[in-house]
mmCIF file of C-alpha atoms and ligand atoms in Angstrom:
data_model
loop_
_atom_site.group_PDB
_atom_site.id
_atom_site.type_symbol
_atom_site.label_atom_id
_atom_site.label_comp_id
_atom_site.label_asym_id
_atom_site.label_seq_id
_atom_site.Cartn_x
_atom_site.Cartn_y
_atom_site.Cartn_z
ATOM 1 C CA UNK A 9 -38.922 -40.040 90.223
ATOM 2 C CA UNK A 10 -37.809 -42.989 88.172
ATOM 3 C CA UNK A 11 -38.217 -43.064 84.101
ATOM 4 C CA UNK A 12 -38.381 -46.180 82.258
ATOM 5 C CA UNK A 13 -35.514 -45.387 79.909
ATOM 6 C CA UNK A 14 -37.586 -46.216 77.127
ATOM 7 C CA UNK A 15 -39.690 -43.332 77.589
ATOM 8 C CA UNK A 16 -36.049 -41.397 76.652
ATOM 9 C CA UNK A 17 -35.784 -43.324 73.417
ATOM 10 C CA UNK A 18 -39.571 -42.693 72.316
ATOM 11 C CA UNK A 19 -39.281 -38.777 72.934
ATOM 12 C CA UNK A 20 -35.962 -38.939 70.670
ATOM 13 C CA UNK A 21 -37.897 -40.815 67.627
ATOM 14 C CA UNK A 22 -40.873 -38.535 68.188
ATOM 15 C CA UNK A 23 -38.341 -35.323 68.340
ATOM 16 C CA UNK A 24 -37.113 -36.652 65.006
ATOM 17 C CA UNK A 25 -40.276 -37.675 63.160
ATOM 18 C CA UNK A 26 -42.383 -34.451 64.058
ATOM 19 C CA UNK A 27 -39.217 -31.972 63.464
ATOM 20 C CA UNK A 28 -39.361 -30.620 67.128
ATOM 21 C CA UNK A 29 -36.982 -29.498 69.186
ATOM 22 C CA UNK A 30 -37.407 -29.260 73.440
ATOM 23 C CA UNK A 31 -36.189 -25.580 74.756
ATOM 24 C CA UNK A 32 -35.310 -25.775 78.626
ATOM 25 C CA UNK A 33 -35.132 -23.026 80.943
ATOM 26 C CA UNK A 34 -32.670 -23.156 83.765
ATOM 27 C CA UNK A 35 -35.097 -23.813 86.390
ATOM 28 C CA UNK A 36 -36.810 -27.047 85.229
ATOM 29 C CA UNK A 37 -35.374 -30.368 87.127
ATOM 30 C CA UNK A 38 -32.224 -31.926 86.165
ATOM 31 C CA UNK A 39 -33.107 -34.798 84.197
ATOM 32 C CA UNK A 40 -35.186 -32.115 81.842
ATOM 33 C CA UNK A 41 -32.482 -30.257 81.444
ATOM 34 C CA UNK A 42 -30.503 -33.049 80.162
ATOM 35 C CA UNK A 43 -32.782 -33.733 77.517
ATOM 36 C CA UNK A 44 -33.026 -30.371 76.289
ATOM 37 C CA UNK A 45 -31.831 -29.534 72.571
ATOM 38 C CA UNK A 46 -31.577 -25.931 73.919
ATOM 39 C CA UNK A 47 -31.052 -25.186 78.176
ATOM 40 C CA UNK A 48 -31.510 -21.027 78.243
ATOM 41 C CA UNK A 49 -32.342 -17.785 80.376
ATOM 42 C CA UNK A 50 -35.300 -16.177 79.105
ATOM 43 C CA UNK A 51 -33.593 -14.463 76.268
ATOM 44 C CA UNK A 52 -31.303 -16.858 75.253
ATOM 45 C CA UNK A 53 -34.976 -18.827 75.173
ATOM 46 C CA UNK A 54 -36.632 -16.418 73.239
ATOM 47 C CA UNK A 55 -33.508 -15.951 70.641
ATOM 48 C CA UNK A 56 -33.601 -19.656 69.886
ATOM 49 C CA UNK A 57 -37.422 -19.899 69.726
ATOM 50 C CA UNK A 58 -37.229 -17.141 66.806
ATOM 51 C CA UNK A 59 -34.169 -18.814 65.514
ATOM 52 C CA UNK A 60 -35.321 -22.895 65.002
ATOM 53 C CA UNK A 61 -36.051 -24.278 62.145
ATOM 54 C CA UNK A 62 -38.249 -27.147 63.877
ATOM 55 C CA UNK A 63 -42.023 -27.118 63.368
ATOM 56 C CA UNK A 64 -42.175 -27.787 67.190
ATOM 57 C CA UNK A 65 -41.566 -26.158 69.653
ATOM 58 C CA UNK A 66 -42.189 -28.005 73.212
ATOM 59 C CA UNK A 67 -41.409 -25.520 75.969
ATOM 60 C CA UNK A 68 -40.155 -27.310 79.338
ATOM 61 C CA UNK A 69 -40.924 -23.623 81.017
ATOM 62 C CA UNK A 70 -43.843 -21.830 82.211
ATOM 63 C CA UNK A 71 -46.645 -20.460 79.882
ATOM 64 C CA UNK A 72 -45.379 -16.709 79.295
ATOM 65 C CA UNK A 73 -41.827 -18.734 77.862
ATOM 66 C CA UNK A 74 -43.900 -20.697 75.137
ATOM 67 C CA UNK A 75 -46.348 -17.599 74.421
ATOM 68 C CA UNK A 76 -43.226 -15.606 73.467
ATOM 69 C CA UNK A 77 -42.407 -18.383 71.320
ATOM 70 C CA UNK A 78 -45.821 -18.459 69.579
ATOM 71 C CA UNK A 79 -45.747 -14.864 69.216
ATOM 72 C CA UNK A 80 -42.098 -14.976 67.593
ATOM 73 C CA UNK A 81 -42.891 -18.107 65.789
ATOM 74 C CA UNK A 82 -46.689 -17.951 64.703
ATOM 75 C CA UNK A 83 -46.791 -20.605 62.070
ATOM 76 C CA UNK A 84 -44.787 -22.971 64.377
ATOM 77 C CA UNK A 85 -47.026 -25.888 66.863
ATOM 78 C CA UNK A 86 -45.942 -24.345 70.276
ATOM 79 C CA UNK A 87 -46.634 -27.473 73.489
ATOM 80 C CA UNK A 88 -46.368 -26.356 77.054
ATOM 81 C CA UNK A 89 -46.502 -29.813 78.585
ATOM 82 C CA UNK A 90 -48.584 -28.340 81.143
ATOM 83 C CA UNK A 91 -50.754 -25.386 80.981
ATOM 84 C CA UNK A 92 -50.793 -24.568 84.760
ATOM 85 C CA UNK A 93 -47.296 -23.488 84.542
ATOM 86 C CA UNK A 94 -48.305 -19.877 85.228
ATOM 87 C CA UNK A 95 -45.698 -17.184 86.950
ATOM 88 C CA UNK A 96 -46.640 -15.406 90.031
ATOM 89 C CA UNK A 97 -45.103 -12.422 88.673
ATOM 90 C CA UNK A 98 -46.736 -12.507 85.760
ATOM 91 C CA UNK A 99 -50.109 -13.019 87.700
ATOM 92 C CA UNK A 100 -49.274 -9.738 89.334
ATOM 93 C CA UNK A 101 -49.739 -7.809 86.581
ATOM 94 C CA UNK A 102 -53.550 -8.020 84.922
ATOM 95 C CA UNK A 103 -54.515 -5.998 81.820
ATOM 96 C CA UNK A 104 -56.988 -3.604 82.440
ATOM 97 C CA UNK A 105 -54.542 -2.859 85.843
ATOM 98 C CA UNK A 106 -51.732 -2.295 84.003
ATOM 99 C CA UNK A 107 -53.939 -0.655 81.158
ATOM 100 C CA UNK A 108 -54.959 2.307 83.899
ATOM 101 C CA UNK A 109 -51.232 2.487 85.095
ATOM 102 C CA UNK A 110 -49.929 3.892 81.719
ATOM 103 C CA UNK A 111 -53.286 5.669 81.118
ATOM 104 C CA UNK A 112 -52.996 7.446 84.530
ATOM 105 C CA UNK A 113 -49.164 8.312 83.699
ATOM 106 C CA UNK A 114 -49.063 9.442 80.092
ATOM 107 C CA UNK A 115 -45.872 10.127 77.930
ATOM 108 C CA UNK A 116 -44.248 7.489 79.200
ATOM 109 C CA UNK A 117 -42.199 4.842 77.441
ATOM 110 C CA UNK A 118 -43.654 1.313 78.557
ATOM 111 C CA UNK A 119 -40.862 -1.098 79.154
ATOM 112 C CA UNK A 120 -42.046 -4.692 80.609
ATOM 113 C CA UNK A 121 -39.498 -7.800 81.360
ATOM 114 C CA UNK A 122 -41.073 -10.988 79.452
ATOM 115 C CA UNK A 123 -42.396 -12.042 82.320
ATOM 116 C CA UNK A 124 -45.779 -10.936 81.255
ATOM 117 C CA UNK A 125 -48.489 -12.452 79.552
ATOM 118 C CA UNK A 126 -49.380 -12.066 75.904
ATOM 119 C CA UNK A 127 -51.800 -8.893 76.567
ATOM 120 C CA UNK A 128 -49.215 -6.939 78.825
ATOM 121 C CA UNK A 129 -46.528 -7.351 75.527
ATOM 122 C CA UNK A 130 -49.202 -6.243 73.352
ATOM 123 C CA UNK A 131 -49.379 -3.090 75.796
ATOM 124 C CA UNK A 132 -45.425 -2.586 75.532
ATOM 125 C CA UNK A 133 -43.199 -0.593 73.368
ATOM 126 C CA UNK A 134 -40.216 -2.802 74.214
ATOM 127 C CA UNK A 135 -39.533 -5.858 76.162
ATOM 128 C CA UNK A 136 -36.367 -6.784 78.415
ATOM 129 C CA UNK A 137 -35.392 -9.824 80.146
ATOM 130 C CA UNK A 138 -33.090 -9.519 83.549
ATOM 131 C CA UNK A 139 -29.973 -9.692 81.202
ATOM 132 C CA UNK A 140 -30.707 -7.130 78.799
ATOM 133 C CA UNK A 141 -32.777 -4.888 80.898
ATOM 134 C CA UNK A 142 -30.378 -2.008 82.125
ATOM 135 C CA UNK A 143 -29.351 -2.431 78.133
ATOM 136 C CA UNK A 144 -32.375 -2.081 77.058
ATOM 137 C CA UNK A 145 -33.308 1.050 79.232
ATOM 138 C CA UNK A 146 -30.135 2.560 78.294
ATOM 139 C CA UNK A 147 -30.571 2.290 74.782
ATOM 140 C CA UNK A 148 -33.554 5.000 75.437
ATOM 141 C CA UNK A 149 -32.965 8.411 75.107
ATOM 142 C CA UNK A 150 -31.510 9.539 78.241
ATOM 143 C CA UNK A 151 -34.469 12.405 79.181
ATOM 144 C CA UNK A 152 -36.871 9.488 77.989
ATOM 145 C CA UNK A 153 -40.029 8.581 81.031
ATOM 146 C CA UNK A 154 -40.266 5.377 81.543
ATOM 147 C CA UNK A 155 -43.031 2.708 83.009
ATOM 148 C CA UNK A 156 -41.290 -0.175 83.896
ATOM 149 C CA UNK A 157 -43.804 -3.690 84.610
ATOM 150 C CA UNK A 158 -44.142 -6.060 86.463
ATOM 151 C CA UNK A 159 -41.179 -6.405 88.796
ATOM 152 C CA UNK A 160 -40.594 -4.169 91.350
ATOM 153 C CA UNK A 161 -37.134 -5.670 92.424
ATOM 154 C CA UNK A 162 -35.480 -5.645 89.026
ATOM 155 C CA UNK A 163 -37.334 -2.072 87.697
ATOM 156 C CA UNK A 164 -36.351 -0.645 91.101
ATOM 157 C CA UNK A 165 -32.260 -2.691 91.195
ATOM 158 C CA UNK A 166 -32.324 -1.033 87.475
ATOM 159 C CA UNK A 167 -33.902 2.485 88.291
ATOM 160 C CA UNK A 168 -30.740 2.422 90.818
ATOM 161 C CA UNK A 169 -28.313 1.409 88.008
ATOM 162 C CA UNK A 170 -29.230 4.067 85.289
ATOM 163 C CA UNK A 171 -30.420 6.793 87.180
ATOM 164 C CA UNK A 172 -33.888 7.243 84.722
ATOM 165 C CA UNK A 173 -36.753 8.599 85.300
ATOM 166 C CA UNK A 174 -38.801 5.356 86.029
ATOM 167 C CA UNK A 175 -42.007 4.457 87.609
ATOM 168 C CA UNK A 176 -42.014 0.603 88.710
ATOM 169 C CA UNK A 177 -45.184 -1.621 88.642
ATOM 170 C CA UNK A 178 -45.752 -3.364 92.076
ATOM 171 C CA UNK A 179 -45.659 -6.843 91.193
ATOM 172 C CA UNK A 180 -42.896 -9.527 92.225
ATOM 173 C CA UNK A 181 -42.377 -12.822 92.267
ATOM 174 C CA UNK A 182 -42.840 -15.394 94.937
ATOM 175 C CA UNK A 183 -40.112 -17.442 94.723
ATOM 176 C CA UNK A 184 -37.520 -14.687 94.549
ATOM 177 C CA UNK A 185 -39.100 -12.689 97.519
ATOM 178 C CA UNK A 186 -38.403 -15.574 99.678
ATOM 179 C CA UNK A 187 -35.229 -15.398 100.334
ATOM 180 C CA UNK A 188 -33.890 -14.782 103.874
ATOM 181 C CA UNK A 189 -31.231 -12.354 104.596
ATOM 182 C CA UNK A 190 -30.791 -13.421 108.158
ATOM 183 C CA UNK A 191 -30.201 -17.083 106.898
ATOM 184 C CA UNK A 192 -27.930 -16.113 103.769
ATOM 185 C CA UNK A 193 -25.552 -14.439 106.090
ATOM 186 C CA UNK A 194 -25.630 -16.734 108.732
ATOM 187 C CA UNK A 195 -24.428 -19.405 105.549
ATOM 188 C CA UNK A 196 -21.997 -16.875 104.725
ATOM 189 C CA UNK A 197 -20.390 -16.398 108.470
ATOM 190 C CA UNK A 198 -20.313 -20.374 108.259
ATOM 191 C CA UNK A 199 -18.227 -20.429 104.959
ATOM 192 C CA UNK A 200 -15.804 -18.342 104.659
ATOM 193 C CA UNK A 201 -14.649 -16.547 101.543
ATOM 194 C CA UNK A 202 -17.740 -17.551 99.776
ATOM 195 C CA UNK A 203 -19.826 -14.960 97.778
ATOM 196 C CA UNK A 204 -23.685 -14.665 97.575
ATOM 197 C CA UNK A 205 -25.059 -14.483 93.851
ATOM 198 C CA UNK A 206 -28.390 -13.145 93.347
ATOM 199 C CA UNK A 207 -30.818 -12.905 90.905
ATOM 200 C CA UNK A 208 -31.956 -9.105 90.624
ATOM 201 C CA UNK A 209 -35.786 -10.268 91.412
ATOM 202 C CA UNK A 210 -34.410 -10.288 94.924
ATOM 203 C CA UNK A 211 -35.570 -7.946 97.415
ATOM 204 C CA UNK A 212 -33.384 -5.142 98.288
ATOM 205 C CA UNK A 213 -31.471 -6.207 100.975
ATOM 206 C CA UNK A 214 -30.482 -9.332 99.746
ATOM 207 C CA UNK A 215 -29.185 -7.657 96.184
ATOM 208 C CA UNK A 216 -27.483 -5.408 98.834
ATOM 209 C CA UNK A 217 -25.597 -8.180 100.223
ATOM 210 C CA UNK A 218 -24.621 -10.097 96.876
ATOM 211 C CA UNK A 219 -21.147 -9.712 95.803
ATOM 212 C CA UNK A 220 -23.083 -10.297 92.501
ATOM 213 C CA UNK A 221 -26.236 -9.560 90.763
ATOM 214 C CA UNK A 222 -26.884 -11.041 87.126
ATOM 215 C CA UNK A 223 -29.583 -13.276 85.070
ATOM 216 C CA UNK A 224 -29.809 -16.922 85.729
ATOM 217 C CA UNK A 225 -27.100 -16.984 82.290
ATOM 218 C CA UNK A 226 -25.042 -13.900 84.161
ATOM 219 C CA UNK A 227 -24.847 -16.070 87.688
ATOM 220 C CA UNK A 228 -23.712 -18.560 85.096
ATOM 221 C CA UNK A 229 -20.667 -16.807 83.414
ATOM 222 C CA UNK A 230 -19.649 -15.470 87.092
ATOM 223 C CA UNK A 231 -19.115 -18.547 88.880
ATOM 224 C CA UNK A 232 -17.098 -19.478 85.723
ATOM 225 C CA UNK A 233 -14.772 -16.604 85.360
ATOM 226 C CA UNK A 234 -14.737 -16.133 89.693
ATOM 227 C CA UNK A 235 -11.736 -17.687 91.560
ATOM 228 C CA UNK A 236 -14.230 -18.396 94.416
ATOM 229 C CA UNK A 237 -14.607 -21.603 95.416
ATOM 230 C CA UNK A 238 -18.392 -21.622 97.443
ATOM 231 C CA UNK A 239 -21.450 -20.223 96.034
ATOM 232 C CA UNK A 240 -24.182 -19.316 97.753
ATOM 233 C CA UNK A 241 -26.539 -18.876 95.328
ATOM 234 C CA UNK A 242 -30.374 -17.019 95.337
ATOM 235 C CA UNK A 243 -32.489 -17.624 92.803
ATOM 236 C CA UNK A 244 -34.462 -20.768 91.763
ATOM 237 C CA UNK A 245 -31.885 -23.741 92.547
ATOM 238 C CA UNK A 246 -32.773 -25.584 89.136
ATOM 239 C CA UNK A 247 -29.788 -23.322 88.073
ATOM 240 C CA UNK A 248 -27.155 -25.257 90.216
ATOM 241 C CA UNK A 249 -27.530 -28.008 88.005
ATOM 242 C CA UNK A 250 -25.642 -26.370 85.253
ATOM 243 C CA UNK A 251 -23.318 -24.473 88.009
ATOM 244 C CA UNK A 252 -21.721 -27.877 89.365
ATOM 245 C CA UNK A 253 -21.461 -29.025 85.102
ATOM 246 C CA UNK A 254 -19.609 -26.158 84.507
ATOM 247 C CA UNK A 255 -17.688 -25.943 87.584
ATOM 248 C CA UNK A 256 -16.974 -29.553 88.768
ATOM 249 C CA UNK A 257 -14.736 -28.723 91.917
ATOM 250 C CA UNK A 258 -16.940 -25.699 93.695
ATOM 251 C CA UNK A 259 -19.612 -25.650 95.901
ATOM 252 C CA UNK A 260 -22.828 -24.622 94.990
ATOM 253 C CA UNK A 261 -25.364 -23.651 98.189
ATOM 254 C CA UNK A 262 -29.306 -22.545 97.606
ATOM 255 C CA UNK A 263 -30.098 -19.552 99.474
ATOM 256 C CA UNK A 264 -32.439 -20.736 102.166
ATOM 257 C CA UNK A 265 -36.015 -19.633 102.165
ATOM 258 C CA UNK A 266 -37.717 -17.214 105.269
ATOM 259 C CA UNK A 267 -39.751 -20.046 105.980
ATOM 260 C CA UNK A 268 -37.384 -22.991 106.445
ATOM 261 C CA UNK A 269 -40.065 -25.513 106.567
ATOM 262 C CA UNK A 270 -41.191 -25.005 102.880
ATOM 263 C CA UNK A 271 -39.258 -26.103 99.665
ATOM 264 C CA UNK A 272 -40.046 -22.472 98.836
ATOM 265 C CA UNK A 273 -37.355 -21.479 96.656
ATOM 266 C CA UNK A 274 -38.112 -23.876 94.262
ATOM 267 C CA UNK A 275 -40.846 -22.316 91.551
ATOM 268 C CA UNK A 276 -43.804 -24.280 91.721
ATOM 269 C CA UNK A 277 -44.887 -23.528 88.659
ATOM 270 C CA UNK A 278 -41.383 -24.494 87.083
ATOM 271 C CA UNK A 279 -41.501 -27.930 88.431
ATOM 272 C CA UNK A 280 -45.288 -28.445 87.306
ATOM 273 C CA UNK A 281 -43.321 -29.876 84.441
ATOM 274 C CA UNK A 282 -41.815 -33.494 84.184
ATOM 275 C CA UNK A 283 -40.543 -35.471 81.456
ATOM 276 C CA UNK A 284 -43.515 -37.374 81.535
ATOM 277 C CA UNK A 285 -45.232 -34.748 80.643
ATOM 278 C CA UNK A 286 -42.982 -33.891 77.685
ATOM 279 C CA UNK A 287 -43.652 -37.555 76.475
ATOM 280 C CA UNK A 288 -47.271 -37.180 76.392
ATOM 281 C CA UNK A 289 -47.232 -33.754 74.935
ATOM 282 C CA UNK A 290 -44.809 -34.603 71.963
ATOM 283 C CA UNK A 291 -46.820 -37.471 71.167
ATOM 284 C CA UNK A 292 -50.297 -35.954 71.460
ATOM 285 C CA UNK A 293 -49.254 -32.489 70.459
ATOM 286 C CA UNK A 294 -51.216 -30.859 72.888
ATOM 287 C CA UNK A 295 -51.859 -28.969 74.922
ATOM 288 C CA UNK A 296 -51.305 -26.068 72.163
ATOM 289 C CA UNK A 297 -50.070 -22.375 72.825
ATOM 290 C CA UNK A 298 -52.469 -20.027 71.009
ATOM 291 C CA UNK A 299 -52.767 -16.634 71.100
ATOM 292 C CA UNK A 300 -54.939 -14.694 69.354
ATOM 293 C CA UNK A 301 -53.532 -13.177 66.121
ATOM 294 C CA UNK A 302 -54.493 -9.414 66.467
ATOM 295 C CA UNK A 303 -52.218 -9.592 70.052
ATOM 296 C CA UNK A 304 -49.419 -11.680 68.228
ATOM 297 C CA UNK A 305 -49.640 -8.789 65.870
ATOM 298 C CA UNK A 306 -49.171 -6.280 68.959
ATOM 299 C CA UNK A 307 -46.867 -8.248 70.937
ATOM 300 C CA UNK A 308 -44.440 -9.184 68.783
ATOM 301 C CA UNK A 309 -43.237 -5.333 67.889
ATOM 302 C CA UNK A 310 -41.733 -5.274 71.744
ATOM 303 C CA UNK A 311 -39.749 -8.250 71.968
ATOM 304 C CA UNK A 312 -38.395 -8.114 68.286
ATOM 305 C CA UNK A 313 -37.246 -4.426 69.087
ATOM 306 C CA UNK A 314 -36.018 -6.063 72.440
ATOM 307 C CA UNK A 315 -34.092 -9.006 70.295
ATOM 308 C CA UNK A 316 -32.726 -6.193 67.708
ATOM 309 C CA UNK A 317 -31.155 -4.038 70.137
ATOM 310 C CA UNK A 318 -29.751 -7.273 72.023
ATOM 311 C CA UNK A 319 -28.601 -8.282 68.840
ATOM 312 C CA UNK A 320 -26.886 -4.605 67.889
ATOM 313 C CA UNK A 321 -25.328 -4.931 71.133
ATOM 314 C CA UNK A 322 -23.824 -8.709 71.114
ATOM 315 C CA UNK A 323 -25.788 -10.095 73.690
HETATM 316 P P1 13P B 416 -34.003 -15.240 83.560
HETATM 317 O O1 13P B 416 -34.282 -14.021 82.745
HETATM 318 O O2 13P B 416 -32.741 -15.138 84.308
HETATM 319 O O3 13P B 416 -34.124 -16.469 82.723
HETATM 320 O O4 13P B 416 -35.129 -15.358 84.679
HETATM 321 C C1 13P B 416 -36.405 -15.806 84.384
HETATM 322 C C2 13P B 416 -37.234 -15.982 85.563
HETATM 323 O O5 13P B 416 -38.337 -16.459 85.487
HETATM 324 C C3 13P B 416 -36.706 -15.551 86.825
HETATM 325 O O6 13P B 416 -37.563 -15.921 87.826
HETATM 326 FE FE1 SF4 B 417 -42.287 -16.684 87.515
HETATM 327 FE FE2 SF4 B 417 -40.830 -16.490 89.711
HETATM 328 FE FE3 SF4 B 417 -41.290 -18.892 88.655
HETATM 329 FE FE4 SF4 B 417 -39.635 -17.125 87.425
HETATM 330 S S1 SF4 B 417 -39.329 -18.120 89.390
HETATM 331 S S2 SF4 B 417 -41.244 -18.353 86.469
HETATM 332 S S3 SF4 B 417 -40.676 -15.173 87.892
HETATM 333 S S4 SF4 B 417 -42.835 -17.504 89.523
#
């Protein structure tokens, strides 16, 4: 879509007159991206929204992102630019369900990945995102039980990794579940020496076939430090954006969906966002996160004990 360039200029004064700054995650569209002040994975996005000194924060993500910036950042004005930016994954996973899960296996540590909503954090005793998770797990005692919510393919790719005792929530998410193996290999036959990069919400056989697993930051860093020269890359494709900045003279390919007649890959909710929508947002200053203090209270103990061990550990 085409922006009057203007619109660029007037959500530069309003950044500067309201103290706010725009946090991007990987997926959102290009020209988002390059309006960021901060472009993140989940954890770099939740390290920065504890970090600013803004007064705003307008989250160009979905709705669990800018929650876990409220909860870090109560006193700041947290704008999602639109509030049907949900998660499917986080969708899988509803309170009182998850609530019976733990109550039905007791003594066991909860660990969720961020991709929850408010109330599953305040059911947590510590958070992980997909590049701290093994991390975090390992920073447990090693005899320690563990529930790990909401994703099946990274609590299961992780289970694998560490060898713990954990029980995995059945939830996933849509976008990474479509990926096809037939097609990825077929793309692979067709370029030779290329590697397939995957993000660990894959399915199993696709995470079985990827000469590397990582975080949307991790995919990052490999195709940086990699000699290889093709990519074929599955997870969201908003990612390749950064890949072809960082990497000017290698090719990036998006793992084709199972159903190649859908833009599938893409998340839906991701894209719900445009910088429209930013404009509007910083300059009516709604619509507003809020979360209701007694969970802030709950859910903030998880993901700070989740940003101190990342922190311990120099990630
Ligand atoms: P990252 O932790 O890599 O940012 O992933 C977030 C996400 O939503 C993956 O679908
Ligand atoms: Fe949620 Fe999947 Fe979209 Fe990530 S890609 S925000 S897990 S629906």
């Amino acid at each position: 879509m085409v922006v009057d360039k203007t619109i660029y200029e007037e959500i530069n004064i309003l950044k500067k007159k309201k103290n706010a700054v725009i946090l991007s995650h990987y997926y959102q569209t290009p020209d988002i991206q390059d309006i960021a002040d901060f472009i993140g994975d989940s954890l770099a996005l939740s390290q920065q929204a504890a970090a600013t000194k803004a007064d705003m924060i307008v989250f160009a993500g979905v709705v669990f992102m800018a929650e876990t910036a409220k909860i870090l950042s109560p006193q700041k004005k947290v704008i999602i630019p639109d509030p049907l930016a949900g998660c499917s994954l986080a969708d899988s996973c509803r309170k009182e369900d998850f609530q019976k899960f733990i109550d039905d296996n007791p003594g066991r540590t909860v660990v969720t990945y961020v991709n929850t909503t408010a109330d599953i954090k305040a059911l947590s005793d510590i958070a992980c995102t997909s590049s701290n998770a093994r991390q975090i797990i390992e920073s447990l005692p090693p005899d320690e039980k563990i529930i790990f919510g909401p994703d099946r393919n990274l609590g299961n790719y992780i289970k694998g990794l560490t060898g713990r005792d954990i029980i995995v929530w059945n939830g996933s998410c849509h976008v990474h579940e479509q990926f096809s193996l037939e097609a990825i290999l077929k793309l692979k036959r067709e370029n030779p020496g290329s590697k397939i990069i995957a993000h660990p919400e894959c399915e199993m056989p696709v995470r079985i076939a990827a000469d590397f697993i990582g975080s949307t930051s991790g995919l990052l860093s490999f195709i940086s430090r990699d000699p290889g020269k093709v990519f074929i890359v599955a997870t969201e494709p908003g990612i390749i954006h950064q890949m072809k900045k960082y990497q000017k003279d290698k090719l990036f390919i998006p793992a084709p969906p199972k159903d190649s007649t859908c833009g599938c890959s893409e998340c839906n909710f991701m894209k719900m966002i445009t910088v429209e929508k930013i404009y509007k947002s910083l300059k009516f200053e709604e619509p507003e996160i809020t979360v209701d203090p007694e969970i802030i209270e709950r859910a903030a103990l998880p993901i700070r004990r989740m940003l101190e061990i990342s922190a311990k550990l120099g990630l």
